[in-house]
mmCIF file of C-alpha atoms and ligand atoms in Angstrom:
data_model
loop_
_atom_site.group_PDB
_atom_site.id
_atom_site.type_symbol
_atom_site.label_atom_id
_atom_site.label_comp_id
_atom_site.label_asym_id
_atom_site.label_seq_id
_atom_site.Cartn_x
_atom_site.Cartn_y
_atom_site.Cartn_z
ATOM 1 C CA UNK A 1 -21.053 -23.460 -24.542
ATOM 2 C CA UNK A 2 -19.758 -20.214 -22.693
ATOM 3 C CA UNK A 3 -19.843 -19.366 -19.032
ATOM 4 C CA UNK A 4 -23.186 -18.647 -17.572
ATOM 5 C CA UNK A 5 -23.647 -14.746 -17.504
ATOM 6 C CA UNK A 6 -25.542 -15.251 -14.464
ATOM 7 C CA UNK A 7 -22.728 -17.123 -12.587
ATOM 8 C CA UNK A 8 -20.196 -14.501 -13.840
ATOM 9 C CA UNK A 9 -22.589 -11.760 -12.601
ATOM 10 C CA UNK A 10 -22.831 -13.365 -9.171
ATOM 11 C CA UNK A 11 -19.008 -13.679 -8.862
ATOM 12 C CA UNK A 12 -18.449 -10.094 -9.976
ATOM 13 C CA UNK A 13 -20.964 -9.079 -7.250
ATOM 14 C CA UNK A 14 -19.233 -10.849 -4.572
ATOM 15 C CA UNK A 15 -15.741 -9.380 -5.728
ATOM 16 C CA UNK A 16 -17.184 -6.018 -5.795
ATOM 17 C CA UNK A 17 -18.755 -6.444 -2.149
ATOM 18 C CA UNK A 18 -15.507 -7.775 -0.628
ATOM 19 C CA UNK A 19 -13.443 -4.990 -2.127
ATOM 20 C CA UNK A 20 -15.820 -2.493 -0.828
ATOM 21 C CA UNK A 21 -15.717 -3.999 2.629
ATOM 22 C CA UNK A 22 -11.664 -3.981 2.844
ATOM 23 C CA UNK A 23 -12.313 -0.082 1.715
ATOM 24 C CA UNK A 24 -15.168 0.423 4.189
ATOM 25 C CA UNK A 25 -17.145 1.447 1.348
ATOM 26 C CA UNK A 26 -20.694 0.667 0.459
ATOM 27 C CA UNK A 27 -21.058 -1.362 -2.632
ATOM 28 C CA UNK A 28 -24.078 -0.072 -3.683
ATOM 29 C CA UNK A 29 -21.897 2.976 -4.539
ATOM 30 C CA UNK A 30 -20.378 1.118 -7.438
ATOM 31 C CA UNK A 31 -22.450 1.114 -10.666
ATOM 32 C CA UNK A 32 -21.804 -1.603 -13.100
ATOM 33 C CA UNK A 33 -21.438 -0.915 -16.683
ATOM 34 C CA UNK A 34 -21.875 -4.104 -18.971
ATOM 35 C CA UNK A 35 -19.368 -3.499 -22.005
ATOM 36 C CA UNK A 36 -21.102 -5.395 -24.837
ATOM 37 C CA UNK A 37 -18.829 -4.663 -27.675
ATOM 38 C CA UNK A 38 -18.405 -7.976 -29.696
ATOM 39 C CA UNK A 39 -21.059 -9.392 -27.716
ATOM 40 C CA UNK A 40 -24.141 -10.624 -29.727
ATOM 41 C CA UNK A 41 -27.563 -9.212 -29.292
ATOM 42 C CA UNK A 42 -28.760 -12.500 -27.989
ATOM 43 C CA UNK A 43 -26.396 -12.171 -25.103
ATOM 44 C CA UNK A 44 -27.243 -8.691 -24.624
ATOM 45 C CA UNK A 45 -31.038 -9.639 -24.072
ATOM 46 C CA UNK A 46 -29.744 -11.902 -21.643
ATOM 47 C CA UNK A 47 -27.754 -9.539 -19.705
ATOM 48 C CA UNK A 48 -30.939 -6.955 -19.527
ATOM 49 C CA UNK A 49 -32.924 -9.789 -18.293
ATOM 50 C CA UNK A 50 -30.498 -10.480 -15.473
ATOM 51 C CA UNK A 51 -30.896 -6.648 -14.488
ATOM 52 C CA UNK A 52 -28.080 -5.304 -16.227
ATOM 53 C CA UNK A 53 -29.219 -1.557 -16.937
ATOM 54 C CA UNK A 54 -26.117 0.257 -18.288
ATOM 55 C CA UNK A 55 -24.371 -1.178 -21.467
ATOM 56 C CA UNK A 56 -21.180 0.124 -22.885
ATOM 57 C CA UNK A 57 -20.014 0.049 -26.369
ATOM 58 C CA UNK A 58 -16.641 1.307 -27.599
ATOM 59 C CA UNK A 59 -17.427 1.983 -31.233
ATOM 60 C CA UNK A 60 -20.495 4.037 -32.158
ATOM 61 C CA UNK A 61 -20.790 2.066 -35.605
ATOM 62 C CA UNK A 62 -21.115 -1.249 -33.768
ATOM 63 C CA UNK A 63 -23.543 0.280 -31.189
ATOM 64 C CA UNK A 64 -26.097 1.418 -33.451
ATOM 65 C CA UNK A 65 -27.163 -1.647 -35.173
ATOM 66 C CA UNK A 66 -27.192 -3.347 -31.816
ATOM 67 C CA UNK A 67 -29.255 -0.657 -30.419
ATOM 68 C CA UNK A 68 -31.970 -0.777 -33.246
ATOM 69 C CA UNK A 69 -32.253 -4.466 -33.116
ATOM 70 C CA UNK A 70 -32.744 -4.195 -29.311
ATOM 71 C CA UNK A 71 -35.115 -1.242 -29.583
ATOM 72 C CA UNK A 72 -36.654 0.498 -26.279
ATOM 73 C CA UNK A 73 -35.425 -1.605 -23.432
ATOM 74 C CA UNK A 74 -35.319 0.623 -20.467
ATOM 75 C CA UNK A 75 -31.527 0.370 -20.437
ATOM 76 C CA UNK A 76 -28.828 3.446 -20.736
ATOM 77 C CA UNK A 77 -25.952 3.218 -23.348
ATOM 78 C CA UNK A 78 -22.691 4.596 -22.538
ATOM 79 C CA UNK A 79 -19.871 5.128 -25.367
ATOM 80 C CA UNK A 80 -16.796 4.216 -23.486
ATOM 81 C CA UNK A 81 -14.274 4.132 -26.402
ATOM 82 C CA UNK A 82 -12.841 7.123 -28.546
ATOM 83 C CA UNK A 83 -15.269 9.444 -30.119
ATOM 84 C CA UNK A 84 -14.354 10.849 -33.515
ATOM 85 C CA UNK A 85 -15.451 14.292 -34.332
ATOM 86 C CA UNK A 86 -17.389 12.915 -37.431
ATOM 87 C CA UNK A 87 -19.476 10.547 -35.537
ATOM 88 C CA UNK A 88 -21.072 13.200 -32.849
ATOM 89 C CA UNK A 89 -24.123 13.441 -35.038
ATOM 90 C CA UNK A 90 -24.932 10.013 -33.936
ATOM 91 C CA UNK A 91 -24.847 10.340 -30.022
ATOM 92 C CA UNK A 92 -28.096 12.288 -29.197
ATOM 93 C CA UNK A 93 -31.063 10.143 -28.448
ATOM 94 C CA UNK A 94 -28.864 7.134 -28.691
ATOM 95 C CA UNK A 95 -26.250 7.306 -25.955
ATOM 96 C CA UNK A 96 -27.130 8.434 -22.494
ATOM 97 C CA UNK A 97 -23.373 9.225 -21.441
ATOM 98 C CA UNK A 98 -20.022 9.715 -23.292
ATOM 99 C CA UNK A 99 -17.482 8.754 -21.147
ATOM 100 C CA UNK A 100 -14.657 9.435 -23.419
ATOM 101 C CA UNK A 101 -14.390 13.010 -24.137
ATOM 102 C CA UNK A 102 -10.348 13.607 -24.447
ATOM 103 C CA UNK A 103 -10.134 16.803 -26.438
ATOM 104 C CA UNK A 104 -11.512 20.399 -26.281
ATOM 105 C CA UNK A 105 -12.344 20.030 -30.025
ATOM 106 C CA UNK A 106 -14.575 16.908 -29.475
ATOM 107 C CA UNK A 107 -16.252 18.497 -26.573
ATOM 108 C CA UNK A 108 -17.047 21.557 -28.558
ATOM 109 C CA UNK A 109 -18.277 19.446 -31.592
ATOM 110 C CA UNK A 110 -20.316 17.234 -29.569
ATOM 111 C CA UNK A 111 -21.758 20.213 -27.548
ATOM 112 C CA UNK A 112 -22.809 22.079 -31.111
ATOM 113 C CA UNK A 113 -24.778 18.906 -32.070
ATOM 114 C CA UNK A 114 -26.826 18.425 -29.065
ATOM 115 C CA UNK A 115 -30.359 19.812 -28.507
ATOM 116 C CA UNK A 116 -30.636 18.572 -25.131
ATOM 117 C CA UNK A 117 -28.114 17.993 -22.300
ATOM 118 C CA UNK A 118 -25.933 15.071 -22.018
ATOM 119 C CA UNK A 119 -23.761 13.319 -19.431
ATOM 120 C CA UNK A 120 -20.259 13.138 -20.160
ATOM 121 C CA UNK A 121 -16.825 12.060 -18.362
ATOM 122 C CA UNK A 122 -13.517 12.979 -19.512
ATOM 123 C CA UNK A 123 -11.124 10.210 -20.321
ATOM 124 C CA UNK A 124 -7.526 10.847 -18.789
ATOM 125 C CA UNK A 125 -4.589 8.809 -20.125
ATOM 126 C CA UNK A 126 -3.165 8.973 -16.652
ATOM 127 C CA UNK A 127 -0.115 6.927 -17.441
ATOM 128 C CA UNK A 128 0.552 9.060 -20.267
ATOM 129 C CA UNK A 129 0.574 5.967 -22.885
ATOM 130 C CA UNK A 130 1.629 7.229 -26.149
ATOM 131 C CA UNK A 131 -0.434 4.704 -28.179
ATOM 132 C CA UNK A 132 -3.627 5.438 -26.240
ATOM 133 C CA UNK A 133 -6.730 7.776 -26.501
ATOM 134 C CA UNK A 134 -7.601 9.994 -23.530
ATOM 135 C CA UNK A 135 -6.496 13.495 -22.481
ATOM 136 C CA UNK A 136 -3.088 13.962 -21.117
ATOM 137 C CA UNK A 137 -3.142 14.813 -17.309
ATOM 138 C CA UNK A 138 -1.699 18.198 -18.135
ATOM 139 C CA UNK A 139 -4.388 19.070 -20.679
ATOM 140 C CA UNK A 140 -7.301 18.090 -17.996
ATOM 141 C CA UNK A 141 -7.765 21.530 -16.572
ATOM 142 C CA UNK A 142 -8.427 23.003 -20.179
ATOM 143 C CA UNK A 143 -10.585 20.565 -21.265
ATOM 144 C CA UNK A 144 -12.682 20.301 -17.974
ATOM 145 C CA UNK A 145 -13.158 24.292 -18.397
ATOM 146 C CA UNK A 146 -14.363 24.046 -21.785
ATOM 147 C CA UNK A 147 -16.829 20.898 -20.881
ATOM 148 C CA UNK A 148 -18.125 22.711 -17.713
ATOM 149 C CA UNK A 149 -18.915 25.798 -19.679
ATOM 150 C CA UNK A 150 -20.682 23.812 -22.804
ATOM 151 C CA UNK A 151 -24.372 24.476 -22.786
ATOM 152 C CA UNK A 152 -25.387 20.988 -23.445
ATOM 153 C CA UNK A 153 -22.684 18.848 -21.363
ATOM 154 C CA UNK A 154 -23.172 17.603 -18.089
ATOM 155 C CA UNK A 155 -19.861 17.022 -16.651
ATOM 156 C CA UNK A 156 -19.936 14.038 -14.195
ATOM 157 C CA UNK A 157 -16.438 13.104 -13.330
ATOM 158 C CA UNK A 158 -13.410 11.181 -14.974
ATOM 159 C CA UNK A 159 -12.892 7.967 -16.770
ATOM 160 C CA UNK A 160 -9.542 5.982 -17.228
ATOM 161 C CA UNK A 161 -8.241 2.734 -18.929
ATOM 162 C CA UNK A 162 -5.382 1.439 -16.878
ATOM 163 C CA UNK A 163 -2.322 0.203 -18.560
ATOM 164 C CA UNK A 164 -2.084 -3.741 -19.242
ATOM 165 C CA UNK A 165 0.021 -4.931 -16.511
ATOM 166 C CA UNK A 166 0.936 -8.584 -15.214
ATOM 167 C CA UNK A 167 0.304 -7.749 -11.615
ATOM 168 C CA UNK A 168 -3.158 -5.814 -11.083
ATOM 169 C CA UNK A 169 -1.446 -4.142 -7.678
ATOM 170 C CA UNK A 170 0.593 -2.127 -10.334
ATOM 171 C CA UNK A 171 -2.524 0.004 -11.598
ATOM 172 C CA UNK A 172 -3.269 0.997 -8.015
ATOM 173 C CA UNK A 173 -1.416 4.184 -8.248
ATOM 174 C CA UNK A 174 -3.020 4.880 -11.773
ATOM 175 C CA UNK A 175 -6.407 5.085 -9.909
ATOM 176 C CA UNK A 176 -5.011 6.965 -7.201
ATOM 177 C CA UNK A 177 -3.773 9.658 -9.505
ATOM 178 C CA UNK A 178 -7.222 9.738 -11.163
ATOM 179 C CA UNK A 179 -8.829 10.269 -8.107
ATOM 180 C CA UNK A 180 -6.649 13.033 -7.104
ATOM 181 C CA UNK A 181 -7.051 14.640 -10.585
ATOM 182 C CA UNK A 182 -10.921 14.457 -10.036
ATOM 183 C CA UNK A 183 -10.288 15.978 -6.556
ATOM 184 C CA UNK A 184 -8.158 19.040 -8.128
ATOM 185 C CA UNK A 185 -10.531 19.460 -11.312
ATOM 186 C CA UNK A 186 -13.578 19.631 -8.915
ATOM 187 C CA UNK A 187 -11.901 22.083 -6.688
ATOM 188 C CA UNK A 188 -10.798 24.216 -9.775
ATOM 189 C CA UNK A 189 -14.468 24.127 -11.191
ATOM 190 C CA UNK A 190 -16.111 24.703 -7.838
ATOM 191 C CA UNK A 191 -18.523 21.826 -8.571
ATOM 192 C CA UNK A 192 -18.831 18.185 -7.600
ATOM 193 C CA UNK A 193 -17.736 15.634 -9.753
ATOM 194 C CA UNK A 194 -18.923 12.278 -8.395
ATOM 195 C CA UNK A 195 -18.158 9.775 -10.894
ATOM 196 C CA UNK A 196 -14.833 7.918 -11.095
ATOM 197 C CA UNK A 197 -15.384 5.331 -13.949
ATOM 198 C CA UNK A 198 -12.180 3.176 -13.570
ATOM 199 C CA UNK A 199 -11.680 -0.712 -13.366
ATOM 200 C CA UNK A 200 -12.195 -3.318 -16.097
ATOM 201 C CA UNK A 201 -12.098 -7.163 -15.693
ATOM 202 C CA UNK A 202 -8.550 -7.629 -14.860
ATOM 203 C CA UNK A 203 -8.431 -4.599 -12.067
ATOM 204 C CA UNK A 204 -11.794 -3.954 -10.978
ATOM 205 C CA UNK A 205 -11.268 -5.092 -7.347
ATOM 206 C CA UNK A 206 -8.560 -2.529 -6.884
ATOM 207 C CA UNK A 207 -10.472 0.186 -8.734
ATOM 208 C CA UNK A 208 -13.338 -0.695 -6.106
ATOM 209 C CA UNK A 209 -10.659 -0.220 -3.071
ATOM 210 C CA UNK A 210 -9.465 3.130 -4.642
ATOM 211 C CA UNK A 211 -12.947 4.815 -4.970
ATOM 212 C CA UNK A 212 -14.225 3.742 -8.231
ATOM 213 C CA UNK A 213 -18.155 4.588 -8.481
ATOM 214 C CA UNK A 214 -18.302 3.027 -12.333
ATOM 215 C CA UNK A 215 -16.830 -0.322 -13.412
ATOM 216 C CA UNK A 216 -16.765 -1.156 -17.101
ATOM 217 C CA UNK A 217 -16.750 -4.942 -17.443
ATOM 218 C CA UNK A 218 -16.820 -7.041 -20.715
ATOM 219 C CA UNK A 219 -14.786 -10.175 -20.298
ATOM 220 C CA UNK A 220 -15.630 -10.742 -16.524
ATOM 221 C CA UNK A 221 -19.228 -10.838 -17.395
ATOM 222 C CA UNK A 222 -19.456 -12.227 -21.111
ATOM 223 C CA UNK A 223 -16.430 -14.413 -21.035
ATOM 224 C CA UNK A 224 -13.324 -14.170 -23.313
ATOM 225 C CA UNK A 225 -13.847 -11.949 -26.559
HETATM 226 C C1 PLP T 1 -13.340 -3.314 -23.764
HETATM 227 C C2 PLP T 1 -13.295 -2.142 -22.929
HETATM 228 C C3 PLP T 1 -13.893 -2.421 -21.459
HETATM 229 C C4 PLP T 1 -14.211 -3.816 -20.945
HETATM 230 O O1 PLP T 1 -12.775 -4.393 -20.984
HETATM 231 P P1 PLP T 1 -12.689 -5.729 -20.267
HETATM 232 O O2 PLP T 1 -11.377 -5.978 -19.841
HETATM 233 O O3 PLP T 1 -13.446 -7.031 -20.852
HETATM 234 O O4 PLP T 1 -13.570 -5.768 -18.886
HETATM 235 C C5 PLP T 1 -13.906 -1.331 -20.667
HETATM 236 N N1 PLP T 1 -13.517 0.079 -21.096
HETATM 237 C C6 PLP T 1 -13.247 0.420 -22.396
HETATM 238 C C7 PLP T 1 -13.001 1.660 -22.784
HETATM 239 C C8 PLP T 1 -13.038 -0.780 -23.183
HETATM 240 O O5 PLP T 1 -12.881 -0.495 -24.416
#
């Protein structure tokens, strides 16, 4: 018997509220994305019933059959994993946000496939981990310029996946750095970039303290994968 999703959600909301209070932030400024990779359609239905309205998937191929089975449910789907250029044709009409733009190539390919506007975030590999996807910080200005000038892409902000660490305190500088990168990018482009998508199961209380506006939570809600 898996832990109750309802109980997990309540615990998550309490932790968000406590972190927000420590940082003098309004907890309602933090949006929850329920990451449903490997989660069954049955449990996704339960999540929707509990009021979770944004679902995150990290692979297009896994997401599409689930979306088809769930059908229209008044939810937004976010792609949070790496987007391959040969998959951009599947995005329109299915995903309401792509959080993982990480190159000028994929930004241009996606823009060319779209017929209507799409919200996107640029994923930054803040810790510059070689095995990971996400744009290197040095490449961010060029990618941001391409995204901002693309006809169909609406740049909302930045996303990062923090390194795996034993003590979540160690990721605090990563989140701070994403925020300063957001600030400098916003200044360079002369446009607001309100979204900071950072914080997962192991580190979201710290992400909230450091200004996250979007958390992507899988295990904290659905239990171990
Ligand atoms: C799996 C995944 C998450 C959620 O991870 P948890 O540690 O289970 O909360 C968030 N973001 C991305 C990009 C993921 O692939």
